[in-house]
Short mmCIF file of C-alpha atoms in Angstrom, two decimals:
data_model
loop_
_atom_site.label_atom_id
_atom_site.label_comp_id
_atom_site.label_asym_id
_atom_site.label_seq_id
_atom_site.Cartn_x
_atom_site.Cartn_y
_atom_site.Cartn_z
CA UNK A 1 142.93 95.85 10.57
CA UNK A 2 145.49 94.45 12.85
CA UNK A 3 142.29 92.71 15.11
CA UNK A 4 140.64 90.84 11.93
CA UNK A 5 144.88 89.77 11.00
CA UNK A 6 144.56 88.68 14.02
CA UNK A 7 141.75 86.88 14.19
CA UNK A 8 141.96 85.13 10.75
CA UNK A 9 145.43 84.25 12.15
CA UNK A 10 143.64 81.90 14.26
CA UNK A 11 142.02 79.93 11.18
CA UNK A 12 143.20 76.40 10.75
CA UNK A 13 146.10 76.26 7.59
CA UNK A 14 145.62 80.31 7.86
CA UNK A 15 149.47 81.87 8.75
CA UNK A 16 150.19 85.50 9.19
CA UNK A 17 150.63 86.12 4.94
CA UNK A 18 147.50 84.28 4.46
CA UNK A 19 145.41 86.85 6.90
CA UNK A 20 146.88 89.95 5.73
CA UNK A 21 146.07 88.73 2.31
CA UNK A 22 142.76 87.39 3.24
CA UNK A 23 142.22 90.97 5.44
CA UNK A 24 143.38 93.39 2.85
CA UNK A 25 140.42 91.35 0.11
CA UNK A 26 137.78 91.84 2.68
CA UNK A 27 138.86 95.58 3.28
CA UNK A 28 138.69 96.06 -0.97
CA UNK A 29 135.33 94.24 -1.62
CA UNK A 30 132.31 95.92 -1.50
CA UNK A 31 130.59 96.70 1.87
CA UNK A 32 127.44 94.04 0.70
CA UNK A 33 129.95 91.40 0.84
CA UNK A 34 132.07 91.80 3.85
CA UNK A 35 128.63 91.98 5.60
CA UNK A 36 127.37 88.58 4.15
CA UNK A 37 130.71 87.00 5.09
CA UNK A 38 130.05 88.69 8.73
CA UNK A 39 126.51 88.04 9.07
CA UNK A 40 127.18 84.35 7.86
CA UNK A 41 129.54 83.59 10.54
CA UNK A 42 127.11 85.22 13.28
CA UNK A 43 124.47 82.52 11.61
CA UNK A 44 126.58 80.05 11.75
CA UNK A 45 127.30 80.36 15.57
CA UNK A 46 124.01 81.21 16.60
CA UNK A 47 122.39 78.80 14.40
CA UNK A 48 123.75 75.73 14.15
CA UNK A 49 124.11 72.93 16.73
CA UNK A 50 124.53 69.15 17.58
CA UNK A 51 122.08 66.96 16.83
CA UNK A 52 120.90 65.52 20.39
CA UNK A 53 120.61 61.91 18.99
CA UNK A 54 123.60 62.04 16.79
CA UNK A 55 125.97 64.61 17.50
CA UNK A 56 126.15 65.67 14.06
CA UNK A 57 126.07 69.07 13.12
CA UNK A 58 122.56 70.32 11.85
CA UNK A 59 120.10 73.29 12.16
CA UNK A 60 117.04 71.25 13.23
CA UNK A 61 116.81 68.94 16.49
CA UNK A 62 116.55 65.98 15.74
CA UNK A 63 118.63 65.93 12.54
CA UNK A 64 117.68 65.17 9.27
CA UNK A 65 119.04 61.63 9.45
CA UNK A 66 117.39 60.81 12.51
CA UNK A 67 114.23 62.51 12.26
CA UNK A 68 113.85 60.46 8.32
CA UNK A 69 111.20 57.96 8.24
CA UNK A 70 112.64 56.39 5.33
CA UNK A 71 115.89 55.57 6.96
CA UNK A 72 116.74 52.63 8.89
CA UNK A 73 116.97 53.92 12.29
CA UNK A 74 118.05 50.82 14.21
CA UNK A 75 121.38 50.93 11.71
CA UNK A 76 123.69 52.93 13.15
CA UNK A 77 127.01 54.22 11.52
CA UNK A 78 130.08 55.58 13.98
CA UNK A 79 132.07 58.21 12.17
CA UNK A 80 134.98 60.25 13.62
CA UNK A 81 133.55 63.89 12.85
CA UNK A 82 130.60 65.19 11.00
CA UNK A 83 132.39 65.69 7.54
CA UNK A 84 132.76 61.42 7.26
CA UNK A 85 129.13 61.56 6.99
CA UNK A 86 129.21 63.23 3.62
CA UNK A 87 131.77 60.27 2.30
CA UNK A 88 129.56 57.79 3.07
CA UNK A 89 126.85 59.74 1.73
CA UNK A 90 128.59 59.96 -1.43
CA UNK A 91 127.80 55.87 -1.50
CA UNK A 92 124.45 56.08 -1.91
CA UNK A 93 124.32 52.69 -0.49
CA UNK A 94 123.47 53.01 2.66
CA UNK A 95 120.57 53.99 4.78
CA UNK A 96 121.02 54.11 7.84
CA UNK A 97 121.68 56.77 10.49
CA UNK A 98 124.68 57.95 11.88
CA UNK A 99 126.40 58.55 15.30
CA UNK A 100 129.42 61.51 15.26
CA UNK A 101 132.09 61.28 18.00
CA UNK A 102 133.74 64.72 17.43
CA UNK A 103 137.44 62.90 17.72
CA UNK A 104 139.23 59.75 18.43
CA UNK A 105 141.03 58.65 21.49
CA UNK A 106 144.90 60.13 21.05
CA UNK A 107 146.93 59.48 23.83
CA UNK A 108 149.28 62.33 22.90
CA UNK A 109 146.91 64.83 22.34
CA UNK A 110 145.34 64.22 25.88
CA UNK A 111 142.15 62.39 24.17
CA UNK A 112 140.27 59.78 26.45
CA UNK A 113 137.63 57.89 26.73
CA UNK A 114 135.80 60.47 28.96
CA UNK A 115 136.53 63.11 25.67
CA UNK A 116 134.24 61.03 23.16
CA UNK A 117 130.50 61.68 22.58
CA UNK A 118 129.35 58.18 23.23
CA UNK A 119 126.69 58.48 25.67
CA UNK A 120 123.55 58.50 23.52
CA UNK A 121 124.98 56.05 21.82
CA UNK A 122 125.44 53.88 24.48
CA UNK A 123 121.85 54.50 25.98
CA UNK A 124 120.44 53.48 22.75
CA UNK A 125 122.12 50.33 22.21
CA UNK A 126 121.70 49.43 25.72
CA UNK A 127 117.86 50.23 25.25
CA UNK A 128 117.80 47.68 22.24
CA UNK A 129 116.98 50.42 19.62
CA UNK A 130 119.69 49.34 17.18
CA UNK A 131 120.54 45.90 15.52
CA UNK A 132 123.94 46.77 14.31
CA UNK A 133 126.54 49.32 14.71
CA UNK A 134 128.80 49.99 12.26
CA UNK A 135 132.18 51.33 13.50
CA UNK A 136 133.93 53.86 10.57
CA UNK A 137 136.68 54.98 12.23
CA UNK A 138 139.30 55.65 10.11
CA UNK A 139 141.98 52.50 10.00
CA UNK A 140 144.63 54.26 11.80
CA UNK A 141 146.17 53.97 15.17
CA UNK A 142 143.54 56.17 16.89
CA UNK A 143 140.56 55.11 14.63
CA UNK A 144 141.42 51.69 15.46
CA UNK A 145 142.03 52.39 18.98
CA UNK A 146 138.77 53.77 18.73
CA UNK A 147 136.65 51.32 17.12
CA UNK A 148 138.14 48.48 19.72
CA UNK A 149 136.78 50.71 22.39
CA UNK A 150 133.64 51.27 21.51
CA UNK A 151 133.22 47.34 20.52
CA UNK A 152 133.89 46.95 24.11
CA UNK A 153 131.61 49.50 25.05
CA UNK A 154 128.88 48.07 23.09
CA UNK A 155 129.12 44.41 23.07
CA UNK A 156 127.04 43.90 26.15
CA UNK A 157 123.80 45.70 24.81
CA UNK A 158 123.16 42.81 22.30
CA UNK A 159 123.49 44.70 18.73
CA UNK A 160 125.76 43.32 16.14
CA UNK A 161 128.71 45.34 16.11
CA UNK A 162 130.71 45.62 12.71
CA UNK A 163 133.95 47.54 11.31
CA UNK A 164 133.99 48.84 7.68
CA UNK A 165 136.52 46.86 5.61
CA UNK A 166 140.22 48.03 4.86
CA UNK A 167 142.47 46.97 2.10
CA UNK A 168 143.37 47.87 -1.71
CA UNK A 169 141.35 51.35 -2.73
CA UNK A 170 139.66 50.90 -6.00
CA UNK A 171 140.89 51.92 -8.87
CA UNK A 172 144.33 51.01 -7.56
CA UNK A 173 147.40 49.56 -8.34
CA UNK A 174 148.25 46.26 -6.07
CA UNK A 175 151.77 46.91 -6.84
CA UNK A 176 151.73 50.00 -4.44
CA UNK A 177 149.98 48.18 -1.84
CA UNK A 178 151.78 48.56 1.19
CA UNK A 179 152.38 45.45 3.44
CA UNK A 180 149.84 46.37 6.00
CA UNK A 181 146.73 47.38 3.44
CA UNK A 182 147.67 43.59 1.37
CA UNK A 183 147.57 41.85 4.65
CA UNK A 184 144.28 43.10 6.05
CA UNK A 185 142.90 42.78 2.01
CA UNK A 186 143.82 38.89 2.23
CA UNK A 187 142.55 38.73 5.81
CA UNK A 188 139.28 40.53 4.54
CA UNK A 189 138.98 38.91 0.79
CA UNK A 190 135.25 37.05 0.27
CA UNK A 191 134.17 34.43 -1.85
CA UNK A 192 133.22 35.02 -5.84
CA UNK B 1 171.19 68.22 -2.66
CA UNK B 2 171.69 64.90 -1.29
CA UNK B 3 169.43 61.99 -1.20
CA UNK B 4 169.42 59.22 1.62
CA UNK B 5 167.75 56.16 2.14
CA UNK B 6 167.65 55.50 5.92
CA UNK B 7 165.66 52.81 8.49
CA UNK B 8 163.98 54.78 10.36
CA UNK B 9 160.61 55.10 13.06
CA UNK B 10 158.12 57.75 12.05
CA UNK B 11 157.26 59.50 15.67
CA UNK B 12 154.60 62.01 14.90
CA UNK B 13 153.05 63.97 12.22
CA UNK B 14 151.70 67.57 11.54
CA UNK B 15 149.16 68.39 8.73
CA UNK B 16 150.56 71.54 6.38
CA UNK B 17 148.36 73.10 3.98
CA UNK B 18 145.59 70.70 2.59
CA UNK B 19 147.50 67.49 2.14
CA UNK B 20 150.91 68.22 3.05
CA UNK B 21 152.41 66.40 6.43
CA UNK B 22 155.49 67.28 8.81
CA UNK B 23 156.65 64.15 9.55
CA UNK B 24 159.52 63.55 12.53
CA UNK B 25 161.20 60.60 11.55
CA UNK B 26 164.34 58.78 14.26
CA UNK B 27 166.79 57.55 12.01
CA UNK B 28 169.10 54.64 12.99
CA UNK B 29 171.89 56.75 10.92
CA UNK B 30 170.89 60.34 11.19
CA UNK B 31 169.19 60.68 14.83
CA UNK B 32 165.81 62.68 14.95
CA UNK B 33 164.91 64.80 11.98
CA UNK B 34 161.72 66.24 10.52
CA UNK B 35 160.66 66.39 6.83
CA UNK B 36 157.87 67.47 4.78
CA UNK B 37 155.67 64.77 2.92
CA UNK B 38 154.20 66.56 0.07
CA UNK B 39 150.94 65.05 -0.47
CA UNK B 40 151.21 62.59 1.86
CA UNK B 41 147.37 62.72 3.16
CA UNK B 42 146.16 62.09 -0.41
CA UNK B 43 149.42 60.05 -1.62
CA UNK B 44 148.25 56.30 -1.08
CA UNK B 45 151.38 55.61 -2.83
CA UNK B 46 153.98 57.10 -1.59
CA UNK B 47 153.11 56.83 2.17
CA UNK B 48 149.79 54.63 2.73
CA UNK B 49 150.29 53.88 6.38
CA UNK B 50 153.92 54.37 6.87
CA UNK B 51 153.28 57.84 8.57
CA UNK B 52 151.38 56.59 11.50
CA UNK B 53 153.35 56.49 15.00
CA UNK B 54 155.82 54.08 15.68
CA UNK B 55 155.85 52.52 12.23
CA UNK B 56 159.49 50.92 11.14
CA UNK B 57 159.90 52.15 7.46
CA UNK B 58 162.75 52.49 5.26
CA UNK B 59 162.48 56.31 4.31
CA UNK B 60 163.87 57.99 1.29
CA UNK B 61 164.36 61.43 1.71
CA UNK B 62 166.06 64.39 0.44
CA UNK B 63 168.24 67.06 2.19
CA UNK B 64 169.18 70.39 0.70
CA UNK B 65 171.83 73.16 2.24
CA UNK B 66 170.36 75.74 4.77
CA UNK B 67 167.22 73.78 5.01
CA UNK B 68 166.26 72.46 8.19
CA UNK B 69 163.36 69.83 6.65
CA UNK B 70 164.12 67.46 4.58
CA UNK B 71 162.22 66.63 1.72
CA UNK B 72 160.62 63.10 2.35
CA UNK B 73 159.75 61.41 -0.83
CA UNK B 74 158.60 57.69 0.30
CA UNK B 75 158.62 55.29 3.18
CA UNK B 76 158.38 51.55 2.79
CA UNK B 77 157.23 50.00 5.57
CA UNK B 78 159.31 47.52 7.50
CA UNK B 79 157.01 46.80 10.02
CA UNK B 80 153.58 48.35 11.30
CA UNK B 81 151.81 48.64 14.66
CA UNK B 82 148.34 48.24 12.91
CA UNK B 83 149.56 44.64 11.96
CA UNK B 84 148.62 44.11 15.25
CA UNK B 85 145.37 44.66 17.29
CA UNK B 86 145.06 48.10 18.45
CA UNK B 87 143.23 49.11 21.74
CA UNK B 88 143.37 52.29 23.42
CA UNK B 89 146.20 50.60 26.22
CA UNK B 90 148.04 49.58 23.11
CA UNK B 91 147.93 53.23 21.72
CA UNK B 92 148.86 54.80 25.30
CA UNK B 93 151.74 52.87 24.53
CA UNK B 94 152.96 53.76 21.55
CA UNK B 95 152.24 57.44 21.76
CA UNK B 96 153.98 57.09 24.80
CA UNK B 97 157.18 55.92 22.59
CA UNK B 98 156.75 58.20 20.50
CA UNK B 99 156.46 60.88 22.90
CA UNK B 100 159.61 60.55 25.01
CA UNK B 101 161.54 59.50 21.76
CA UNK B 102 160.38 63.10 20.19
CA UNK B 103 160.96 65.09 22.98
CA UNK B 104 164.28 63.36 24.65
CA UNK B 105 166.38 63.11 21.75
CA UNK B 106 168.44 66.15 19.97
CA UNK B 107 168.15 66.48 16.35
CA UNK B 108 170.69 65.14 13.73
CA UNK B 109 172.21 63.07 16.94
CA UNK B 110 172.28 59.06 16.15
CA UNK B 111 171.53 57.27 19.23
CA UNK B 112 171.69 53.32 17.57
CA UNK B 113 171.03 51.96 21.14
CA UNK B 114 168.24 54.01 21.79
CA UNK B 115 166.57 52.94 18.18
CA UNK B 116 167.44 49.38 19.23
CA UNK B 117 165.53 49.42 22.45
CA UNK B 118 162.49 51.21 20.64
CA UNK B 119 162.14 47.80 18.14
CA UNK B 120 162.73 45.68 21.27
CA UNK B 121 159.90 46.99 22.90
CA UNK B 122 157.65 47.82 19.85
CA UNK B 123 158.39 43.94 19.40
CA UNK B 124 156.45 43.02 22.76
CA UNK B 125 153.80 45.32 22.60
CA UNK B 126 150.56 43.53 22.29
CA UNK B 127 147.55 44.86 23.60
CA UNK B 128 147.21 41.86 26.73
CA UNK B 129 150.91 43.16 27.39
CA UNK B 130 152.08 46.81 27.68
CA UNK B 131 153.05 46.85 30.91
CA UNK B 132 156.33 45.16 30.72
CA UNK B 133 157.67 47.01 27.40
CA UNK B 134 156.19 50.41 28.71
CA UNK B 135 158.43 50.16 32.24
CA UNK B 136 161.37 48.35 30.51
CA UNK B 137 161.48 51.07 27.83
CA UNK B 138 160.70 54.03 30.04
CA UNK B 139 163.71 52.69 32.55
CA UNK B 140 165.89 51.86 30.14
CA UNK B 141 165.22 55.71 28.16
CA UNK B 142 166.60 57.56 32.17
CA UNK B 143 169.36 54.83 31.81
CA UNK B 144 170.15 55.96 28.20
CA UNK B 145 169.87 59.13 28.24
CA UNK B 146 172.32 59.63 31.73
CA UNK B 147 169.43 60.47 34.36
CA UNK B 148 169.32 57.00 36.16
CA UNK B 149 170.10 57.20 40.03
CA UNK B 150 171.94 55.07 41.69
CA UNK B 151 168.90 51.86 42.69
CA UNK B 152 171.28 50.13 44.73
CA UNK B 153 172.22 52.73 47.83
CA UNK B 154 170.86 56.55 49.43
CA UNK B 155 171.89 59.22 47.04
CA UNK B 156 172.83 60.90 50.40
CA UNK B 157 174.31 58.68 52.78
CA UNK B 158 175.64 55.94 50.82
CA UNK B 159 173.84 53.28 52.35
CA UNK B 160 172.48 50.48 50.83
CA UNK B 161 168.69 49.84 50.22
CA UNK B 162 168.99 45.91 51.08
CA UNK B 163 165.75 44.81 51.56
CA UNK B 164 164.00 48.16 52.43
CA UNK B 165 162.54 50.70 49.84
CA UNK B 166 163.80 53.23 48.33
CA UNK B 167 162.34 56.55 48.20
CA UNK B 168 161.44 59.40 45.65
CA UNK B 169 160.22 62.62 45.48
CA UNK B 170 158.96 64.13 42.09
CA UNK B 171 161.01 67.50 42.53
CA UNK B 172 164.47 66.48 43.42
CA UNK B 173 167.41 64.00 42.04
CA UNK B 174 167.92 60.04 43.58
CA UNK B 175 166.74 57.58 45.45
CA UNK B 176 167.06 58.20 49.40
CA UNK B 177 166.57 55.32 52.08
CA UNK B 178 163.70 56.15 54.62
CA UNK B 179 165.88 58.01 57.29
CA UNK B 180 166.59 61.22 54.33
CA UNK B 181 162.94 60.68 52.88
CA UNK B 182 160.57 63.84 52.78
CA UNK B 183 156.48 63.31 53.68
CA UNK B 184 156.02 63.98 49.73
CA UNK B 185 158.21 61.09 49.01
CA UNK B 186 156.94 57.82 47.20
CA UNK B 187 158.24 54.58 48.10
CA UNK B 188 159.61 52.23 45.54
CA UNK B 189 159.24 48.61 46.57
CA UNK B 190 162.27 46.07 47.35
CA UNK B 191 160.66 43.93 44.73
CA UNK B 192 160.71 46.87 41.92
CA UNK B 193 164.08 47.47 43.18
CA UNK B 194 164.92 44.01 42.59
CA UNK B 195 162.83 44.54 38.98
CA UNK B 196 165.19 47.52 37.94
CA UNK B 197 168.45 45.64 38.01
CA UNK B 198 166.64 42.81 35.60
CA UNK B 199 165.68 45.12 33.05
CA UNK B 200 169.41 46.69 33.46
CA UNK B 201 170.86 42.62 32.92
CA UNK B 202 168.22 41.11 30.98
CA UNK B 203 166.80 41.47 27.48
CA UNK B 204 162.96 42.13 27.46
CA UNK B 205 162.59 38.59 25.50
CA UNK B 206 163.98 36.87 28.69
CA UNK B 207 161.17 38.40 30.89
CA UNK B 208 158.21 38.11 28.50
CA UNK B 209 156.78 34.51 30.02
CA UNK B 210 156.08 36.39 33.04
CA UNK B 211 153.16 37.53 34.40
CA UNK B 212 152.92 41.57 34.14
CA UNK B 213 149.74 42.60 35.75
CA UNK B 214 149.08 46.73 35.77
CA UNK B 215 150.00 46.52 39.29
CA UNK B 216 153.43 44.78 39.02
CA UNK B 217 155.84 47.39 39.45
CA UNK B 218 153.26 50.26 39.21
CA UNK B 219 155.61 52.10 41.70
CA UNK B 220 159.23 51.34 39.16
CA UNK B 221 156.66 52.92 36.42
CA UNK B 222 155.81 55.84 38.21
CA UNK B 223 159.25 56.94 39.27
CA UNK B 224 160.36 56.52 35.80
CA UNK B 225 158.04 58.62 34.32
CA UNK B 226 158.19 61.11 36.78
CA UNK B 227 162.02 61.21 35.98
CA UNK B 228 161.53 61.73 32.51
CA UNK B 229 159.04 64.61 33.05
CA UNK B 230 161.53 66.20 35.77
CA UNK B 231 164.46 66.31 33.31
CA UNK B 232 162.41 67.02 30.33
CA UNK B 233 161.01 69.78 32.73
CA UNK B 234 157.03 69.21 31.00
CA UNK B 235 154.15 66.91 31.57
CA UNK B 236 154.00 64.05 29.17
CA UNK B 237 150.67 63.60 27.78
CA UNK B 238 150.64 60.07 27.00
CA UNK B 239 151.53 59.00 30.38
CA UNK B 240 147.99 60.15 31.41
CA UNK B 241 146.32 57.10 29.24
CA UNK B 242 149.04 55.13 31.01
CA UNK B 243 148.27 56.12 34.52
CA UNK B 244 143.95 55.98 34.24
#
């Protein structure tokens, strides 16, 4: 008992209450159960790896986004980790492919250049297999750190490199805009 | 309970829960502190950008007896380092800030010159110039903070540099002339010397039209930040980015 406290312990947002709690259900279900929960983390592992185009997380090599005829592979959108691709999914607007960097550079956290997954990227733009590159790093300190890195990076292989827009979310209120989001909306408005 | 309102720099953050945020905040009035921002990943408005690193807000906040966070309720930003061009020298730089301002200053201790250098130097901080604020800020942190040697003579003779260099070794107090200097020992420059007393006499706005290549005053740079990780007795992180 003390061993699976232990390792639940080591859970992201899981603290000591939250394992015994989470340890004491899994001793109470049903034996069925705790071995679905078991074998689906052995699946998981064993399972489950990085796209070698990509980077993104799939079962299948190449992943479903690259391997897709019906997407526009020479489109190419740069997300932080493999969860952004599901919020740009959620669009349904676009149709291209994707590139994951598992991180950002972060300074403080010991994050270089050297730490990003941007080779195959790099080969394929430099090979002249992509007309644009969209960079959808988040608009932070480290996203944009990011992005003006990888524009760097990039700008010799001859694609058109682009960053996603920042400024007032939809479905907001203007008034709560803060100084920084109502600049770059101005700097970013387009003609009606 | 008692509320504040205080100008403050936001230093680094720590996600809690789903949404939730530890926030360290250096206020001008209340030194170093950290609070919790309920919300504050999801809360567009309460927070929007305010909690990044090195932003200049005006935070309201909330502090209760017998608890050691405060409850942060809203920042308004003052000024932002993502009004400005970001690269990843530009970052180096501010997590650097950040970094030595988190982990050199006491909590609940006001330190007003301190939080004036750290808007001098956010000032100059563009991404074609970090080289200048970074030194001038790192110096002027050993300065504040009590650690600065003497630049001007040999910790252990007394005599004075003049036009020779000084030396410095990572693991032991002072600048020594070359006669008390171990094989270990770095030198730093007569011209760095000479760079160290401006900073000490000079606002950063009077040295700004100058040219500060990565090179100029590499050596001033690397003594200071091997100060600050002596006394602070760790490796800082950021100073890696700043190094490569």
């Amino acid at each position: 008992m003390a061993r699976l406290i232990e390792e639940l312990r080591k859970l992201p947002g899981i603290g000591t209450k939250s394992a015994q709690r989470l340890a004491f259900h899994i001793l109470r279900s049903n034996p069925e159960d705790a071995e679905a929960l078991a074998s689906a983390v052995r699946e998981v592992k064993a399972r489950l790896q990085l796209c070698s185009i990509c980077n993104n997380i799939t079962d299948v090599d190449p992943c479903l986004y690259c391997a897709s005829p019906t997407r526009n592979q020479r489109l190419v959108c740069v997300v932080e980790e493999p969860t952004n691709i599901a919020t740009v999914e959620k669009t349904r607007g676009y149709n291209g492919v994707y590139h994951v960097l598992h991180g950002t550079l972060s300074p403080l956290h010991g994050v270089g250049p050297e730490h990003l997954r941007t080779s195959t990227l790099l080969d394929r733009v430099t090979r002249g297999d992509i007309d644009e590159v969209i960079l959808a790093t988040s608009p932070t300190v480290e996203g944009e750190a990011t992005a003006h890195y990888l524009a760097d990076m990039l700008r010799s292989g001859g694609a058109r490199i682009s960053r996603i827009a920042t400024g007032v979310p939809a479905g907001s209120d203007i008034e709560y805009a803060d100084e920084v989001t109502m600049t770059r909306a101005l700097e970013g408005r387009r003609e009606m | 309970m008692i509320a504040h309102q205080a100008e403050a720099l936001v230093l680094r953050t720590w996600p809690v829960q789903e949404a939730d945020q530890i926030v360290s905040l250096f206020t001008r009035d209340q030194g170093k502190l950290k609070g919790m921002a309920k919300s504050a990943a999801r809360s567009r408005r309460r927070f929007g950008g305010a909690l990044e690193p090195m932003t200049h807000v005006v935070a309201h906040y909330v502090e209760k007896p017998r608890q050691e966070l405060v409850r942060l309720d809203s920042c308004e930003i003052l000024s932002s380092p993502l009004s400005q061009p970001v690269d990843y020298r530009r970052a180096a730089a501010l997590a650097f800030y950040a970094e030595v301002l988190e982990e050199t200053l006491p909590d609940h201790d006001p330190q007003d010159s301190v939080f004036r250098l750290a808007l001098t130097v956010l000032e100059h901080t563009r991404t074609d110039s970090i080289w200048l604020p970074v030194t001038y800020f790192a110096l002027w942190m050993i300065r504040l903070m009590g650690w600065m040697p003497d630049i001007e003579r040999c910790t252990l003779c007394g005599r004075p540099f003049g036009n020779e260099s000084a030396w410095f070794l990572a693991g032991s107090d002072g600048l020594v002339c070359g006669d008390h200097s171990h094989p270990a020992s770095r030198a730093l420059s007569p011209q760095s010397l000479a760079i160290a007393g401006r900073f000490f006499r000079t606002p950063i706005a009077g040295l700004v039209s100058e040219d500060w290549p990565p090179n100029r005053a590499a050596d001033l740079r690397r003594f200071a930040f091997q100060s600050l990780e002596r006394h602070l007795e760790r490796k800082l992180r950021s100073t890696q980015a700043l190094k490569a």
